Tab-separated table of C-alpha atoms in Angstrom:
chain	number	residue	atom	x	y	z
A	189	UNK	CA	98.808	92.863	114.423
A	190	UNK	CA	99.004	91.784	117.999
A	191	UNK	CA	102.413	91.321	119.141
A	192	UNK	CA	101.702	89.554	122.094
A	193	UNK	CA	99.482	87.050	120.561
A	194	UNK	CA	101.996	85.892	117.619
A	195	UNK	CA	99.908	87.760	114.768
A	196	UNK	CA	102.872	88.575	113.173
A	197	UNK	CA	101.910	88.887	109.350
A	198	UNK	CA	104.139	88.288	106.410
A	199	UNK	CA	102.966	90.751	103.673
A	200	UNK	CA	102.005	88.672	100.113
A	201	UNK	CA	105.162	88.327	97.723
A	202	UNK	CA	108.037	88.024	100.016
A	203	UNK	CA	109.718	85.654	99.972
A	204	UNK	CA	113.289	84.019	99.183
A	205	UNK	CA	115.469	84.075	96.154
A	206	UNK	CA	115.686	80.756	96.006
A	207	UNK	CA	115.407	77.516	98.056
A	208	UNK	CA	118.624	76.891	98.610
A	209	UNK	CA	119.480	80.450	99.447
A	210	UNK	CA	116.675	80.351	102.190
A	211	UNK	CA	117.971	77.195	103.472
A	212	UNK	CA	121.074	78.331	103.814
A	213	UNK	CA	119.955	81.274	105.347
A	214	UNK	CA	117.690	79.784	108.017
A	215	UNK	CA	120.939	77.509	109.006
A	216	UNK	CA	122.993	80.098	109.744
A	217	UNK	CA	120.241	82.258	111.743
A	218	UNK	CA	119.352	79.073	113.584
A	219	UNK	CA	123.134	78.976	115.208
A	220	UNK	CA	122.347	82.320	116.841
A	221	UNK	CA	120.381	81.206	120.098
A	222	UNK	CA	116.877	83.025	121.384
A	223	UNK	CA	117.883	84.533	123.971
A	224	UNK	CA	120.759	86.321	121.989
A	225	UNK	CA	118.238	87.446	119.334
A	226	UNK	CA	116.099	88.570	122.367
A	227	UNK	CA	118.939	91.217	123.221
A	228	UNK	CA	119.821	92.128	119.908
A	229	UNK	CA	115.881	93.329	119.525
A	230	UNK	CA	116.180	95.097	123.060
A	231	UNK	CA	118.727	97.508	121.196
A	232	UNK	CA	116.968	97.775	117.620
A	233	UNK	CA	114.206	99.733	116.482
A	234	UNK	CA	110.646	97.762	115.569
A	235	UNK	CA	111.471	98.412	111.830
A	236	UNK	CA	114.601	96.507	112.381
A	237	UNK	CA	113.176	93.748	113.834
A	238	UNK	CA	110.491	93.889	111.608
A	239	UNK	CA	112.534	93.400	108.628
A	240	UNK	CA	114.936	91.010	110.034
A	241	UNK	CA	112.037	88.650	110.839
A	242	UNK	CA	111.173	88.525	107.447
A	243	UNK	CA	114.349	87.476	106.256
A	244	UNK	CA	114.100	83.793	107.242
A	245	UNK	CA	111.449	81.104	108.538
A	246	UNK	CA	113.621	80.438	110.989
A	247	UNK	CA	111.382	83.169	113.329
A	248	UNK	CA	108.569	82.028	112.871
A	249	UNK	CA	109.322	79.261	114.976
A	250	UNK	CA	108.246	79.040	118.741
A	251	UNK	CA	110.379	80.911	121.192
A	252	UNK	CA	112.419	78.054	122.877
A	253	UNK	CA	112.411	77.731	126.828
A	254	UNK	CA	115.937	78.941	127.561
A	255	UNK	CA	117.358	79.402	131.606
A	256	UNK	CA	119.610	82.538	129.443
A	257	UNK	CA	117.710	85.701	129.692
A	258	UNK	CA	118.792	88.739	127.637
A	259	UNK	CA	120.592	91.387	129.784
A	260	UNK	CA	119.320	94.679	129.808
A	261	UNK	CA	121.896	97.373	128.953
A	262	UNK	CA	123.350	99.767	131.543
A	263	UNK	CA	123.597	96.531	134.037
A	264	UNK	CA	119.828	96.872	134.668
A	265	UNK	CA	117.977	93.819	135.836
A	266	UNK	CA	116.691	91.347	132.629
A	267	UNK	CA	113.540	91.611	131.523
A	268	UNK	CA	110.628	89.638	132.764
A	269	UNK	CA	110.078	86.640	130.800
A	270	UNK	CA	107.047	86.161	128.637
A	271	UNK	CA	104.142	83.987	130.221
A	272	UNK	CA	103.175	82.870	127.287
A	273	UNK	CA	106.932	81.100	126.242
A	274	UNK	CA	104.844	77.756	126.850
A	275	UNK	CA	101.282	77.090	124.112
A	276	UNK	CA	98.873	76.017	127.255
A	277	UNK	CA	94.709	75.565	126.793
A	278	UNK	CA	95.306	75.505	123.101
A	279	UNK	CA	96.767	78.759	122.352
A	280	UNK	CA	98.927	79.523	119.796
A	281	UNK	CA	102.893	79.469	120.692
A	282	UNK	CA	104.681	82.392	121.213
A	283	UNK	CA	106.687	82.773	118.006
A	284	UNK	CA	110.953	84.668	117.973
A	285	UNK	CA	109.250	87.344	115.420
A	286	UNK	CA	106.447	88.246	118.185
A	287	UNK	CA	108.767	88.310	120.979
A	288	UNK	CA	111.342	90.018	119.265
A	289	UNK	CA	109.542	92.301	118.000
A	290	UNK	CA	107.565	92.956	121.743
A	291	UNK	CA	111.054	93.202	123.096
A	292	UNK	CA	112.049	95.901	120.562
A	293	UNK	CA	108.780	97.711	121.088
A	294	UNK	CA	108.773	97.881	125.081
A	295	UNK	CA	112.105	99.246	125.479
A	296	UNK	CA	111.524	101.963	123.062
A	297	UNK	CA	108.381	102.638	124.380
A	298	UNK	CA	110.374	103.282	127.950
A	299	UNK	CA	112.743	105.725	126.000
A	300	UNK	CA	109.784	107.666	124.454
A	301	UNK	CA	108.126	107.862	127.808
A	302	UNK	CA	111.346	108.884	129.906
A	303	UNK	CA	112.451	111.337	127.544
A	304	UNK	CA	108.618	112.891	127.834
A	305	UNK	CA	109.197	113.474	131.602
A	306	UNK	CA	105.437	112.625	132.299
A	307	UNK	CA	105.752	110.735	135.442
A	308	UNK	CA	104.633	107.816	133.438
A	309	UNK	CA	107.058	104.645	132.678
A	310	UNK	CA	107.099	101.447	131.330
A	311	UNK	CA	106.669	99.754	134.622
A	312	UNK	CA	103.552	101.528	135.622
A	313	UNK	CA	102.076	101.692	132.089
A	314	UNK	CA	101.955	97.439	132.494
A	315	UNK	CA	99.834	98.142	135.473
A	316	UNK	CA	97.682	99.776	133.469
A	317	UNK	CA	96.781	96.150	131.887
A	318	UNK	CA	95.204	94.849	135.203
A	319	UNK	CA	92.639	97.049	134.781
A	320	UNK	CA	89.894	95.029	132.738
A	321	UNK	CA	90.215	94.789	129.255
A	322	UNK	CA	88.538	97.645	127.038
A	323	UNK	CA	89.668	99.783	129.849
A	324	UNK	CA	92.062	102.426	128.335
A	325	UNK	CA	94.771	102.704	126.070
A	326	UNK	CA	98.083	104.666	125.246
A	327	UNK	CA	98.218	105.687	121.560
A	328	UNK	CA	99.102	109.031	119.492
A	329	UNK	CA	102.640	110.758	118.956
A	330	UNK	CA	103.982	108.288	121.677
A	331	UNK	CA	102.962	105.203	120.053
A	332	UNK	CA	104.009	106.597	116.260
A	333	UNK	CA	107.619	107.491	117.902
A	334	UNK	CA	107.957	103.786	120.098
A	335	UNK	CA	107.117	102.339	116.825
A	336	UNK	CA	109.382	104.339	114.712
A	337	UNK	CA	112.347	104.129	117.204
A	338	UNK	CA	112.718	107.858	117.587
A	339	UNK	CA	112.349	110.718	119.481
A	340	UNK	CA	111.348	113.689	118.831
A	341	UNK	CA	112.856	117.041	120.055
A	342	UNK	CA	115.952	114.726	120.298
A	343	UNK	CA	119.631	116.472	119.360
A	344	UNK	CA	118.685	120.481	119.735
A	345	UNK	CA	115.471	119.740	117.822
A	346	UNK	CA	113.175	121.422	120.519
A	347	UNK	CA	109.248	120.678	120.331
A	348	UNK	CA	106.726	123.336	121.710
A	349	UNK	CA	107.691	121.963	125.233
A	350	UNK	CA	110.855	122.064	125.214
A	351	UNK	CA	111.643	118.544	123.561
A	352	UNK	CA	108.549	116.805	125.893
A	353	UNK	CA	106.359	114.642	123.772
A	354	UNK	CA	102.414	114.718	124.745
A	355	UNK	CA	101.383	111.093	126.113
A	356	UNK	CA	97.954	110.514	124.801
A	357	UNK	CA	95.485	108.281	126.702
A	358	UNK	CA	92.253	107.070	125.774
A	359	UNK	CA	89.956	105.515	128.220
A	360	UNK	CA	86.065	104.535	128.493
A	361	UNK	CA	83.901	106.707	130.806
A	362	UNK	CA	83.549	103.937	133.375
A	363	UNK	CA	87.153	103.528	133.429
A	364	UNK	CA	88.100	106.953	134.069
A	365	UNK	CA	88.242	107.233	137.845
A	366	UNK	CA	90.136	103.428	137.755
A	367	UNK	CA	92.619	105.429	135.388
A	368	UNK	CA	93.014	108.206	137.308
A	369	UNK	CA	93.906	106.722	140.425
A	370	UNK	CA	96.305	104.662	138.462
A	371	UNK	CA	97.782	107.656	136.944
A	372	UNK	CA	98.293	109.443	140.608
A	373	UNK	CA	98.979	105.684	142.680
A	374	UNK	CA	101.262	104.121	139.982
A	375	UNK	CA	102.558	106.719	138.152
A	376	UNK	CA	103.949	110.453	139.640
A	377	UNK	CA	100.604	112.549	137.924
A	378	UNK	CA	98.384	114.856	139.041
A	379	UNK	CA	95.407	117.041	137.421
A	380	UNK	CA	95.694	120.024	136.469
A	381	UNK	CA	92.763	121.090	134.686
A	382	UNK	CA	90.082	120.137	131.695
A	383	UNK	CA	91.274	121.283	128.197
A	384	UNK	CA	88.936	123.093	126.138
A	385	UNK	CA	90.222	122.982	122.974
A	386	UNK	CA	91.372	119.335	122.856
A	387	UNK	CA	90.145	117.935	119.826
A	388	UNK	CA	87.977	120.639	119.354
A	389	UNK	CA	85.583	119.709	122.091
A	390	UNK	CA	84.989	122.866	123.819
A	391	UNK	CA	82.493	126.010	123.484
A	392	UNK	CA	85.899	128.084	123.471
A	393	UNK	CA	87.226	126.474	120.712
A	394	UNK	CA	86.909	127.514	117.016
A	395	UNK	CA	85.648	124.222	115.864
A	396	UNK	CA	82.726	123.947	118.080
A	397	UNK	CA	81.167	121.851	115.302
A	398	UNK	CA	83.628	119.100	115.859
A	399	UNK	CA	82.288	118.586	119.258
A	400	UNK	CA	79.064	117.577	118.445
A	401	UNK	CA	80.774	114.936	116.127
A	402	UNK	CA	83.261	112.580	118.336
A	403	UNK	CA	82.711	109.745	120.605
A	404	UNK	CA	85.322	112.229	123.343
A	405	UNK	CA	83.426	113.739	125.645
A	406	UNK	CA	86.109	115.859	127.347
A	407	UNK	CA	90.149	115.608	127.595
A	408	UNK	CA	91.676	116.077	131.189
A	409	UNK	CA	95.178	117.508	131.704
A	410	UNK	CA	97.434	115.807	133.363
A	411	UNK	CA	101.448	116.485	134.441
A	412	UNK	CA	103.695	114.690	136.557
A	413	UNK	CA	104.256	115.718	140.035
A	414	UNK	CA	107.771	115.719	140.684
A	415	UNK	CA	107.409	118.311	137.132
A	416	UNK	CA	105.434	120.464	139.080
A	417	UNK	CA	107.167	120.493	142.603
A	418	UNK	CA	110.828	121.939	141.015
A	419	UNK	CA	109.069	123.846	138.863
A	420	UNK	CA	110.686	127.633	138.706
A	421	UNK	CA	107.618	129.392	137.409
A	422	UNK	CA	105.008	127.808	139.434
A	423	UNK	CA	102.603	129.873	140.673
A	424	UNK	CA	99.882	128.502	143.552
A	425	UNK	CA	96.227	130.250	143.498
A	426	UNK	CA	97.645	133.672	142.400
A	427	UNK	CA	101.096	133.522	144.941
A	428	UNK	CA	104.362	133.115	143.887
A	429	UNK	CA	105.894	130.348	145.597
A	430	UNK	CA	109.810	129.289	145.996
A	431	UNK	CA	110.231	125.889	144.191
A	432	UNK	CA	110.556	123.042	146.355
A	433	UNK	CA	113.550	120.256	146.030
A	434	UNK	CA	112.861	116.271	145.693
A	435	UNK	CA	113.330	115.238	149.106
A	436	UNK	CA	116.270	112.484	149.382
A	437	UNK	CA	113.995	109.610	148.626
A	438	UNK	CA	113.184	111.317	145.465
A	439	UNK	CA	109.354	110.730	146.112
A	440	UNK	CA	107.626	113.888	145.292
A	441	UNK	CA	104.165	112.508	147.493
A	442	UNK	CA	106.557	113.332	150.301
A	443	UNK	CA	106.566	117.303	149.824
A	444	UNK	CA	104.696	120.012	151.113
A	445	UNK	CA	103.510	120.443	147.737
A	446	UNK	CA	101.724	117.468	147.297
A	447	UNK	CA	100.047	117.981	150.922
A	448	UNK	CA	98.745	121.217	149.479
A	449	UNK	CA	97.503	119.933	145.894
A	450	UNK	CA	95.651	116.783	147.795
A	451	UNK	CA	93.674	119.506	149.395
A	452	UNK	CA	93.256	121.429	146.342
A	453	UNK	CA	91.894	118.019	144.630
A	454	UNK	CA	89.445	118.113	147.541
A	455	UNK	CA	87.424	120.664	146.727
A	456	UNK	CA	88.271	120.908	142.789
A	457	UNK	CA	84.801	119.179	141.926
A	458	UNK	CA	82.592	121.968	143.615
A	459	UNK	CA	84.950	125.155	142.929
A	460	UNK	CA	86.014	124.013	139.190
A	461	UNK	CA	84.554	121.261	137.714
A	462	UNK	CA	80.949	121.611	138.095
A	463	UNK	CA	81.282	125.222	136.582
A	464	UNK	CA	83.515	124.012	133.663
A	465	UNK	CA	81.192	121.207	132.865
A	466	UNK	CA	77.800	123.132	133.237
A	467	UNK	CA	79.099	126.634	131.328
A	468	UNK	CA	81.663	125.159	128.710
A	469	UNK	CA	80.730	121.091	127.886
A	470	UNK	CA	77.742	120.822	128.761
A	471	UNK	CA	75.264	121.689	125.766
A	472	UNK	CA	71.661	119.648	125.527
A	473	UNK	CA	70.523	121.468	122.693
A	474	UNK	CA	73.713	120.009	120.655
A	475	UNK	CA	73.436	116.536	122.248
A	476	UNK	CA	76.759	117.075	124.236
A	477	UNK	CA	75.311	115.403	127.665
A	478	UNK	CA	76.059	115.832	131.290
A	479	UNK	CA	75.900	112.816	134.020
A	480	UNK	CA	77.781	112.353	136.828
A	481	UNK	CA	79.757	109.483	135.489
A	482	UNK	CA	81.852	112.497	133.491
A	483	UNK	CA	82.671	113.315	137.162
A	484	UNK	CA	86.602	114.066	137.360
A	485	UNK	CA	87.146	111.847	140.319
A	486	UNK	CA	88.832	108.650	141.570
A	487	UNK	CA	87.776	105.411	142.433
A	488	UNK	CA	86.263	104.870	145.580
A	489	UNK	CA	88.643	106.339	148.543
A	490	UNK	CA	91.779	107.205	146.261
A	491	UNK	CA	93.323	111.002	146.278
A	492	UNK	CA	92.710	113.271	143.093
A	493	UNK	CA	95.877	115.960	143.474
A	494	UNK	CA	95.209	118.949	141.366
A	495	UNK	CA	96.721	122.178	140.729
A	496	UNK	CA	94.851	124.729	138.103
A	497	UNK	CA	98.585	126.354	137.790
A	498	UNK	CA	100.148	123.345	136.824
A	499	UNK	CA	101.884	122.030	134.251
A	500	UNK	CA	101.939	118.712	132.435
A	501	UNK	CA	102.109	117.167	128.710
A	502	UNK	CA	99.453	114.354	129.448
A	503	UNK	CA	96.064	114.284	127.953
A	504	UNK	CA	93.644	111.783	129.540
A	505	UNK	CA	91.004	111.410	126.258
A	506	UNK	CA	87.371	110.233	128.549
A	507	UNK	CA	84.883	108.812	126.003
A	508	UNK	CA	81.071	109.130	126.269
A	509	UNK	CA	79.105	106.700	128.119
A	510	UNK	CA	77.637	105.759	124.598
A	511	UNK	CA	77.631	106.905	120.825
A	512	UNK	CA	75.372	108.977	119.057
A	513	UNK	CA	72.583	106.458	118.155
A	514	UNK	CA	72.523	105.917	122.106
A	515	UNK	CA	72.959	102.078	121.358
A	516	UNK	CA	76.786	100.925	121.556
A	517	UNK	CA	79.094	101.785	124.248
A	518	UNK	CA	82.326	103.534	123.649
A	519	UNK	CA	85.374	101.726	123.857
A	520	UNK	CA	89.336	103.071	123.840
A	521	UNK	CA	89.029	101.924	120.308
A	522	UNK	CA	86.134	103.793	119.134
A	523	UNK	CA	87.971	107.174	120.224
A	524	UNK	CA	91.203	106.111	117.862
A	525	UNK	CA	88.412	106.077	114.970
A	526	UNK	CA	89.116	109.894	115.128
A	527	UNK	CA	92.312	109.694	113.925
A	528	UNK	CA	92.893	110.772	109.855
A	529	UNK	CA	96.298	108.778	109.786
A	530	UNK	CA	96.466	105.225	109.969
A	531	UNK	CA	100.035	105.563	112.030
A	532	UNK	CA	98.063	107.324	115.022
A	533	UNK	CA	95.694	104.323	115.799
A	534	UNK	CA	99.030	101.974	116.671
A	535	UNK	CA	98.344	101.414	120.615
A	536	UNK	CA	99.103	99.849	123.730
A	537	UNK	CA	96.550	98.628	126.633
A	538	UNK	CA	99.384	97.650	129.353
A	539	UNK	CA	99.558	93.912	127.673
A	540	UNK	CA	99.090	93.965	124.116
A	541	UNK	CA	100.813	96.647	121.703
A	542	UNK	CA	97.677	96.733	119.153
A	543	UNK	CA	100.040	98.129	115.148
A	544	UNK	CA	98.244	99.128	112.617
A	545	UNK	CA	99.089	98.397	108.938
A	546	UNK	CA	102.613	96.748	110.403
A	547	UNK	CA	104.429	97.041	107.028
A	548	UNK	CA	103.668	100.634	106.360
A	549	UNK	CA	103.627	101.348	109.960
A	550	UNK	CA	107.422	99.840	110.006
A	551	UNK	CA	108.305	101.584	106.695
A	552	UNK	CA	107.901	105.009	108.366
A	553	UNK	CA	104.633	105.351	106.209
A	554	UNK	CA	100.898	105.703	106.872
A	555	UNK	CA	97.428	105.917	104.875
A	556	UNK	CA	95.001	108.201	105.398
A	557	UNK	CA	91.172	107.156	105.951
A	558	UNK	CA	89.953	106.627	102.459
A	559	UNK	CA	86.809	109.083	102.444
A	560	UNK	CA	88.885	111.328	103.809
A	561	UNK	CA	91.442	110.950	102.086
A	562	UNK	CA	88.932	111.609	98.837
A	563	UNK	CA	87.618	114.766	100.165
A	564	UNK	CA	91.233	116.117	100.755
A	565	UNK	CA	92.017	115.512	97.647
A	566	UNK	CA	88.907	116.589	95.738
A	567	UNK	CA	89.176	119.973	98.069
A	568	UNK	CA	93.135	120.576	96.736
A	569	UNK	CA	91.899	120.402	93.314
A	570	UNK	CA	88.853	123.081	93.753
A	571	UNK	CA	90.651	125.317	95.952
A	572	UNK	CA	91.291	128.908	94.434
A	573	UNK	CA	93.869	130.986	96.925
A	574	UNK	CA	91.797	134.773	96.777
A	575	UNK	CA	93.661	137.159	94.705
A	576	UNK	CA	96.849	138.262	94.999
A	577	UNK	CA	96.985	136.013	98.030
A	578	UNK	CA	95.130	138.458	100.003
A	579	UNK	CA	94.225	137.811	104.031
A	580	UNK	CA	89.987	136.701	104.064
A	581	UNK	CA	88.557	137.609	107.537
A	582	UNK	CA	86.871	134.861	109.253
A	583	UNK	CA	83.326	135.072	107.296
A	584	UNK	CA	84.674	135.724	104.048
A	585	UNK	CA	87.050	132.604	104.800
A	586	UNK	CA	83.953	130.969	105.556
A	587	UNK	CA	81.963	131.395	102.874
A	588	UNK	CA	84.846	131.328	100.613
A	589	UNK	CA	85.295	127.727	102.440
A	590	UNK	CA	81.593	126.799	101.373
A	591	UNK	CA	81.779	127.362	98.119
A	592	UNK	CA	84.654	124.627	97.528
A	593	UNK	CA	82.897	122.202	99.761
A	594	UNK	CA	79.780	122.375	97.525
A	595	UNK	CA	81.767	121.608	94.886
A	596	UNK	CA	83.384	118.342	96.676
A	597	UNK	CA	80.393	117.069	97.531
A	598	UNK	CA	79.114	117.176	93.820
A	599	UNK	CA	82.390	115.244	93.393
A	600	UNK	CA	82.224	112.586	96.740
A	601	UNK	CA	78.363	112.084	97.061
A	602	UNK	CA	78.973	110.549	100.336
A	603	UNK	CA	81.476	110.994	103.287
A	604	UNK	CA	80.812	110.790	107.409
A	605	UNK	CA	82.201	114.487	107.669
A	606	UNK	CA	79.252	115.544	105.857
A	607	UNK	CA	77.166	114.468	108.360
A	608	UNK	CA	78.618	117.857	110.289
A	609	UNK	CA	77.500	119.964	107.761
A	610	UNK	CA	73.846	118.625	107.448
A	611	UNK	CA	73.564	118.886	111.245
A	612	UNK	CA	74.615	122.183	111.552
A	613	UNK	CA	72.075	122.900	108.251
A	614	UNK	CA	69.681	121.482	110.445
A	615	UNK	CA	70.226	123.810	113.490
A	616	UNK	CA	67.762	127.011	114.406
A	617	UNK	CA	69.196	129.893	111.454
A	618	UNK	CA	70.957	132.244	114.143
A	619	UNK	CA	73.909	132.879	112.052
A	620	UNK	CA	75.201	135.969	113.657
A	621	UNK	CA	79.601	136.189	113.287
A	622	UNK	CA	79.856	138.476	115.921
A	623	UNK	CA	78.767	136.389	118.521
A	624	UNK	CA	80.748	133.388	118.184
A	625	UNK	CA	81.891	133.891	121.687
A	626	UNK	CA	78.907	132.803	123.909
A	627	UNK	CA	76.378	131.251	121.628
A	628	UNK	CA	76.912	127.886	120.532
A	629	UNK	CA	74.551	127.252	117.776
A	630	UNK	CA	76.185	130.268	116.505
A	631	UNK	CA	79.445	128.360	116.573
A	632	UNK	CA	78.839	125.379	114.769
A	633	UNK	CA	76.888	127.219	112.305
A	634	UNK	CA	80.246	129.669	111.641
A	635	UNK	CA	82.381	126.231	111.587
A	636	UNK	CA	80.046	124.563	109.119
A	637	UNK	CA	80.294	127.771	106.514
């Protein structure tokens, strides 16, 4: 479902009780204008809004052109009004449902992202959309929770950091430096380093096999600046350094801080990235490419500030240039493919909020990817714990591991996370456990038994 395009879809076998009751019902709905059921969505969760839309035709019916805009609470300034209020060149009319359900979705998508203290907000996340289309998305834990209406690490309930929520971003390789200058020009983010273990696509990580099995090519951390400069524990290239305050304009770009990290960002392709790149992601005989396009810089003449000591709860997911058949090019899309759950895959590109499976996704439920979702399965019912629910050691894990795989493929003939196991099968035999650190083929040979 696109919210902003009025796909809102009516599941098959709801419905009315009967006629009369429906026409009663879309009466007394229709004496509550627009605008008023604009600002009771601003306040609701999507669920809510969901449900209520299916109560009566009467929102299915075009948004009407009203001079009454819904106040915003807290005595902020309304809302924008939709450009698309008016069906021009054809297109379809915007209809209550859509824009209620768009209204209920923004504003709880600003509460996820304020609450994540990311530098990132509503505002700038729109200015995201004037990049070109297929440019990058936001999607992940964020999404699920602006789509849920909830937070999480909310009322003593503290997450790893401290109540923060990771903000997940996906974006195509030729739209990474466009995105990063948008993070650090209309949002309050800086870099502060390449993750290695990020969905398993490092030669540090465990799971080496996983990263030559992904459309990701690498996952940048990002935090947000004003984070960074009050930070208590900072540390800055090995010195201990007093924390700075916001100055009085509250713009952290107008601290010492930030003076330094531009500098830093300066030289942070020769002194860190190039080594990173070349010694940890960089692996030809496992098809994981380098090319300067993977370059972590910005477009043409913007700043890249960047502190290896800092701290931030943004991921910036870069695709590769193309898959692994060489043929298509990766879009923001093809990276959500990775995603088990169907939940995770609910996104937003700065102008359309993209919801997968809407009336599970508003249920607070999810499916799982069928084939994987058989393999699970078939894998719960072969699994034997060892004896006496003993601790295995890595190889015996591994073999133990194996064994009930063989068995589920006996069981599901055919699955794309085979396709793992038969390349690694198909890799030089240098099986050696004790040198998982620094050879590779090692690696995804251990994560494949």
């Amino acid at each position: 479902m696109e919210a902003e395009d009025g796909a809102f879809v009516v599941p098959s076998g709801v419905g009315e009780s009967t006629a009369g009751a429906a026409a009663a019902m879309t009466v007394l709905l229709g004496t509550v204008p627009d605008c008023a059921w604009e600002n009771v969505a601003s306040f609701a969760a999507p669920s809510d809004c969901y449900n209520i839309a299916l109560a009566s035709k009467r929102f299915f019916r075009p948004v009407s052109i009203s001079s009454d805009a819904p106040e915003r609470r807290g005595g902020q300034k309304p809302r924008r009004k939709s450009k698309r209020l008016k069906s021009a060149g054809g297109a379809p009319p915007l209809l209550l449902a859509t824009r209620m359900l768009r209204v209920s979705l923004e504003h709880n998508l600003e509460r996820v992202l304020e609450h994540s203290r990311s530098g990132i907000t509503l505002e700038s996340l729109k200015k995201l959309g004037e990049l070109p289309e297929g440019s990058a998305v936001i999607a992940g834990s964020t999404m699920v929770q602006a789509c849920l209406g909830v937070l999480w690490g909310e009322g003593g309930e503290k997450t790893y950091r401290d109540g923060k929520s990771d903000v997940d971003i996906f974006c195509s390789a030729k739209a990474a430096p466009a995105v990063r200058s948008w993070l650090v020009e209309k949002s309050d983010c800086m870099f502060v380093g390449l993750r290695d273990s990020g969905y398993e696509c490092g030669a540090t990580s465990d799971k080496m096999l996983y990263a030559v099995d992904t459309n990701i090519h690498h996952v940048e951390h990002w935090g947000s600046i004003s984070e960074n400069v009050v930070r208590k524990d900072y540390y800055g290239y090995g010195k201990k350094a007093e924390p700075e305050s916001l100055p009085p304009d509250g713009n952290a770009k107008n601290t010492a801080y930030y003076k330094k990290v531009i500098g830093y960002g300066k030289q942070c392709q020769r002194t860190y990235i190039d080594w990173k790149v070349e010694n940890v992601f960089h692996s030809s005989d496992l098809g994981i490419d380098q090319n300067k396009a993977y370059d972590v810089k910005p477009k043409s003449g913007g700043d890249l500030p960047f502190d290896f000591h800092g701290d931030g709860n943004i991921d910036l997911v870069v695709g590769r240039l193309k898959d692994k058949s060489g043929d298509k090019k990766i879009a923001p899309s093809d990276l959500l493919s990775d995603f088990d759950l169907e939940i995770c895959k609910c996104s937003f590109d700065g102008k359309k909020f993209h919801i997968a499976d809407p009336h599970n996704t508003f249920s607070g439920k999810t499916q799982m990817e069928p084939k994987r979702r058989a393999v699970v399965s078939s894998y719960a019912n072969h699994f034997s714990p060892p004896a006496n629910n003993k601790y295995m050691d890595g190889d015996v894990a591994a073999f133990h591991t194996s064994a009930v795989i063989r068995k589920v493929r006996v069981d599901i003939p055919s699955s794309p996370f085979y396709g793992r196991l038969d390349f690694a099968a198909s890799l030089p035999n240098r099986y050696n456990p004790q040198d998982l650190l620094h050879d590779r083929i090692t690696r995804v040979k251990y994560g494949a038994s």
